[in-house]
Each structure stands twice: as structure tokens, then as C-alpha cells.
JSON list of C-alpha atoms in Angstrom, two decimals:
[
{"chain": "A", "resi": 1, "resn": "MET", "atom": "CA", "xyz": [91.26, 118.92, 78.84]},
{"chain": "A", "resi": 2, "resn": "VAL", "atom": "CA", "xyz": [93.78, 117.01, 80.92]},
{"chain": "A", "resi": 3, "resn": "THR", "atom": "CA", "xyz": [95.50, 118.81, 83.74]},
{"chain": "A", "resi": 4, "resn": "ARG", "atom": "CA", "xyz": [98.68, 117.71, 85.37]},
{"chain": "A", "resi": 5, "resn": "SER", "atom": "CA", "xyz": [98.85, 117.30, 89.13]},
{"chain": "A", "resi": 6, "resn": "ARG", "atom": "CA", "xyz": [101.52, 119.33, 90.88]},
{"chain": "A", "resi": 7, "resn": "GLY", "atom": "CA", "xyz": [101.68, 117.02, 93.89]},
{"chain": "A", "resi": 8, "resn": "ASN", "atom": "CA", "xyz": [104.83, 116.31, 95.81]},
{"chain": "A", "resi": 9, "resn": "PRO", "atom": "CA", "xyz": [106.69, 113.44, 94.11]},
{"chain": "A", "resi": 10, "resn": "VAL", "atom": "CA", "xyz": [108.35, 112.41, 97.38]},
{"chain": "A", "resi": 11, "resn": "ALA", "atom": "CA", "xyz": [104.94, 112.09, 99.05]},
{"chain": "A", "resi": 12, "resn": "PHE", "atom": "CA", "xyz": [103.75, 110.01, 96.11]},
{"chain": "A", "resi": 13, "resn": "ILE", "atom": "CA", "xyz": [106.74, 107.65, 96.41]},
{"chain": "A", "resi": 14, "resn": "VAL", "atom": "CA", "xyz": [106.30, 107.29, 100.19]},
{"chain": "A", "resi": 15, "resn": "ALA", "atom": "CA", "xyz": [102.61, 106.44, 99.77]},
{"chain": "A", "resi": 16, "resn": "LEU", "atom": "CA", "xyz": [103.36, 104.08, 96.88]},
{"chain": "A", "resi": 17, "resn": "LEU", "atom": "CA", "xyz": [106.00, 102.13, 98.83]},
{"chain": "A", "resi": 18, "resn": "ALA", "atom": "CA", "xyz": [103.87, 101.94, 101.98]},
{"chain": "A", "resi": 19, "resn": "ASN", "atom": "CA", "xyz": [100.85, 100.72, 100.05]},
{"chain": "A", "resi": 20, "resn": "LEU", "atom": "CA", "xyz": [102.96, 98.24, 98.08]},
{"chain": "A", "resi": 21, "resn": "ALA", "atom": "CA", "xyz": [104.29, 96.79, 101.34]},
{"chain": "A", "resi": 22, "resn": "ALA", "atom": "CA", "xyz": [100.75, 96.47, 102.69]},
{"chain": "A", "resi": 23, "resn": "VAL", "atom": "CA", "xyz": [99.54, 94.82, 99.46]},
{"chain": "A", "resi": 24, "resn": "ILE", "atom": "CA", "xyz": [102.36, 92.24, 99.56]},
{"chain": "A", "resi": 25, "resn": "ILE", "atom": "CA", "xyz": [101.53, 91.36, 103.16]},
{"chain": "A", "resi": 26, "resn": "VAL", "atom": "CA", "xyz": [97.79, 91.13, 102.46]},
{"chain": "A", "resi": 27, "resn": "LEU", "atom": "CA", "xyz": [98.53, 88.98, 99.41]},
{"chain": "A", "resi": 28, "resn": "TRP", "atom": "CA", "xyz": [100.48, 86.56, 101.60]},
{"chain": "A", "resi": 29, "resn": "ILE", "atom": "CA", "xyz": [97.62, 86.44, 104.11]},
{"chain": "A", "resi": 30, "resn": "LEU", "atom": "CA", "xyz": [95.20, 85.58, 101.29]},
{"chain": "A", "resi": 31, "resn": "LEU", "atom": "CA", "xyz": [97.52, 82.95, 99.81]},
{"chain": "A", "resi": 32, "resn": "PHE", "atom": "CA", "xyz": [97.95, 81.36, 103.24]},
{"chain": "A", "resi": 33, "resn": "MET", "atom": "CA", "xyz": [94.20, 81.37, 103.92]},
{"chain": "A", "resi": 34, "resn": "LEU", "atom": "CA", "xyz": [93.49, 79.81, 100.53]},
{"chain": "A", "resi": 35, "resn": "GLY", "atom": "CA", "xyz": [96.09, 77.09, 101.10]},
{"chain": "A", "resi": 36, "resn": "ALA", "atom": "CA", "xyz": [98.41, 78.06, 98.25]},
{"chain": "A", "resi": 37, "resn": "ASN", "atom": "CA", "xyz": [101.20, 75.65, 97.37]},
{"chain": "A", "resi": 38, "resn": "ARG", "atom": "CA", "xyz": [104.33, 76.93, 99.12]},
{"chain": "A", "resi": 39, "resn": "ASP", "atom": "CA", "xyz": [106.53, 75.07, 96.64]},
{"chain": "A", "resi": 40, "resn": "ASN", "atom": "CA", "xyz": [105.29, 77.44, 93.91]},
{"chain": "A", "resi": 41, "resn": "THR", "atom": "CA", "xyz": [107.88, 80.09, 93.01]},
{"chain": "A", "resi": 42, "resn": "VAL", "atom": "CA", "xyz": [105.45, 83.02, 93.14]},
{"chain": "A", "resi": 43, "resn": "VAL", "atom": "CA", "xyz": [103.94, 81.92, 96.46]},
{"chain": "A", "resi": 44, "resn": "ASP", "atom": "CA", "xyz": [107.43, 81.43, 97.90]},
{"chain": "A", "resi": 45, "resn": "PHE", "atom": "CA", "xyz": [108.50, 84.90, 96.71]},
{"chain": "A", "resi": 46, "resn": "VAL", "atom": "CA", "xyz": [105.41, 86.56, 98.23]},
{"chain": "A", "resi": 47, "resn": "HIS", "atom": "CA", "xyz": [105.94, 84.64, 101.49]},
{"chain": "A", "resi": 48, "resn": "ASP", "atom": "CA", "xyz": [109.60, 85.67, 101.71]},
{"chain": "A", "resi": 49, "resn": "ALA", "atom": "CA", "xyz": [108.80, 89.32, 100.95]},
{"chain": "A", "resi": 50, "resn": "ALA", "atom": "CA", "xyz": [105.93, 89.42, 103.46]},
{"chain": "A", "resi": 51, "resn": "SER", "atom": "CA", "xyz": [108.03, 87.68, 106.13]},
{"chain": "A", "resi": 52, "resn": "TRP", "atom": "CA", "xyz": [110.79, 90.23, 105.66]},
{"chain": "A", "resi": 53, "resn": "LEU", "atom": "CA", "xyz": [108.38, 93.17, 105.75]},
{"chain": "A", "resi": 54, "resn": "ALA", "atom": "CA", "xyz": [106.56, 91.81, 108.80]},
{"chain": "A", "resi": 55, "resn": "SER", "atom": "CA", "xyz": [109.64, 90.51, 110.61]},
{"chain": "A", "resi": 56, "resn": "TRP", "atom": "CA", "xyz": [108.97, 92.92, 113.48]},
{"chain": "A", "resi": 57, "resn": "SER", "atom": "CA", "xyz": [105.38, 91.75, 114.00]},
{"chain": "A", "resi": 58, "resn": "ARG", "atom": "CA", "xyz": [105.02, 88.20, 112.72]},
{"chain": "A", "resi": 59, "resn": "ASP", "atom": "CA", "xyz": [105.49, 86.63, 116.17]},
{"chain": "A", "resi": 60, "resn": "MET", "atom": "CA", "xyz": [103.98, 89.43, 118.22]},
{"chain": "A", "resi": 61, "resn": "PHE", "atom": "CA", "xyz": [101.08, 87.27, 119.38]},
{"chain": "A", "resi": 62, "resn": "ASP", "atom": "CA", "xyz": [101.24, 83.51, 119.88]},
{"chain": "A", "resi": 63, "resn": "VAL", "atom": "CA", "xyz": [97.73, 82.38, 119.07]},
{"chain": "A", "resi": 64, "resn": "SER", "atom": "CA", "xyz": [96.08, 79.30, 117.60]},
{"chain": "A", "resi": 65, "resn": "PRO", "atom": "CA", "xyz": [95.08, 78.16, 115.02]},
{"chain": "A", "resi": 66, "resn": "ASP", "atom": "CA", "xyz": [97.72, 78.98, 112.41]},
{"chain": "A", "resi": 67, "resn": "TRP", "atom": "CA", "xyz": [95.35, 81.00, 110.21]},
{"chain": "A", "resi": 68, "resn": "TRP", "atom": "CA", "xyz": [94.56, 83.31, 113.12]},
{"chain": "A", "resi": 69, "resn": "HIS", "atom": "CA", "xyz": [98.28, 83.67, 113.90]},
{"chain": "A", "resi": 70, "resn": "VAL", "atom": "CA", "xyz": [99.04, 84.72, 110.30]},
{"chain": "A", "resi": 71, "resn": "LEU", "atom": "CA", "xyz": [96.00, 86.99, 110.01]},
{"chain": "A", "resi": 72, "resn": "LEU", "atom": "CA", "xyz": [96.69, 88.81, 113.28]},
{"chain": "A", "resi": 73, "resn": "ASN", "atom": "CA", "xyz": [100.45, 89.21, 113.15]},
{"chain": "A", "resi": 74, "resn": "TYR", "atom": "CA", "xyz": [100.84, 89.93, 109.45]},
{"chain": "A", "resi": 75, "resn": "GLY", "atom": "CA", "xyz": [97.67, 92.01, 109.44]},
{"chain": "A", "resi": 76, "resn": "ILE", "atom": "CA", "xyz": [99.11, 94.31, 112.08]},
{"chain": "A", "resi": 77, "resn": "ALA", "atom": "CA", "xyz": [102.12, 94.95, 109.85]},
{"chain": "A", "resi": 78, "resn": "ALA", "atom": "CA", "xyz": [99.93, 95.67, 106.82]},
{"chain": "A", "resi": 79, "resn": "VAL", "atom": "CA", "xyz": [97.81, 98.17, 108.75]},
{"chain": "A", "resi": 80, "resn": "VAL", "atom": "CA", "xyz": [100.86, 99.89, 110.23]},
{"chain": "A", "resi": 81, "resn": "TYR", "atom": "CA", "xyz": [102.59, 100.24, 106.86]},
{"chain": "A", "resi": 82, "resn": "ALA", "atom": "CA", "xyz": [99.46, 101.63, 105.20]},
{"chain": "A", "resi": 83, "resn": "ALA", "atom": "CA", "xyz": [98.59, 103.98, 108.07]},
{"chain": "A", "resi": 84, "resn": "ILE", "atom": "CA", "xyz": [102.03, 105.39, 108.82]},
{"chain": "A", "resi": 85, "resn": "GLY", "atom": "CA", "xyz": [103.05, 105.57, 105.16]},
{"chain": "A", "resi": 86, "resn": "ASN", "atom": "CA", "xyz": [99.93, 107.45, 104.12]},
{"chain": "A", "resi": 87, "resn": "LEU", "atom": "CA", "xyz": [100.07, 109.75, 107.15]},
{"chain": "A", "resi": 88, "resn": "ALA", "atom": "CA", "xyz": [103.70, 110.57, 106.31]},
{"chain": "A", "resi": 89, "resn": "ALA", "atom": "CA", "xyz": [102.78, 111.15, 102.66]},
{"chain": "A", "resi": 90, "resn": "GLY", "atom": "CA", "xyz": [99.96, 113.47, 103.72]},
{"chain": "A", "resi": 91, "resn": "ALA", "atom": "CA", "xyz": [102.33, 115.43, 105.95]},
{"chain": "A", "resi": 92, "resn": "LEU", "atom": "CA", "xyz": [104.80, 115.73, 103.07]},
{"chain": "A", "resi": 93, "resn": "ARG", "atom": "CA", "xyz": [102.06, 116.98, 100.76]},
{"chain": "A", "resi": 94, "resn": "ARG", "atom": "CA", "xyz": [101.02, 119.66, 103.23]},
{"chain": "A", "resi": 95, "resn": "ARG", "atom": "CA", "xyz": [104.57, 120.73, 103.96]},
{"chain": "A", "resi": 96, "resn": "TRP", "atom": "CA", "xyz": [105.63, 121.35, 100.36]}
]
């Protein structure tokens, strides 16, 4: 027997968007670390999306080498999106 969840759809959407943002940023970190070709359309799209999402944190720390700079600054954005988005979704679930 399959039962249907009666969760809050707004909480679901908030969590989905927050996790999607975090996944895009983490995907860019992985592509950068693996040396993906930036002339590729998909890589360029992921880079542009991650840069936009992490625009507030991507130059927070000026460290070397480049891989550490990308990992630290973009990683902060991914963690913040996932943490705050899921905390907000949890609060929405409890409220309604």
C-alpha cells in the first residue's frame, strides 16, 4: 500500500531549490578540480550558474593555489545554501 505524504509543498520547494543551488556549485568545484574544458557548453553553463550563485562568496578569501581558492570560496556558498535552505524548509514544515 502506497501512502501519500502530506508535507508542506512550500517547504519542499525551498529545500529543493537550496539543494539544487548547492549541487550546481559542487558540480562546478568538481569540474574545476578535474580540469574540465571551459570551452565546453555544459561546463561553461555550470560555471556561469555557480558564479552567479556564489557571487557573494567567490572572492571572500584570496588564497593560493587556484584549486584551494575555488574549493574554499565556492564551497562556503554550497554549505550556506544547503544549511540555510534546509533549516528554512524544516521551519516551514513545523509551522504548517
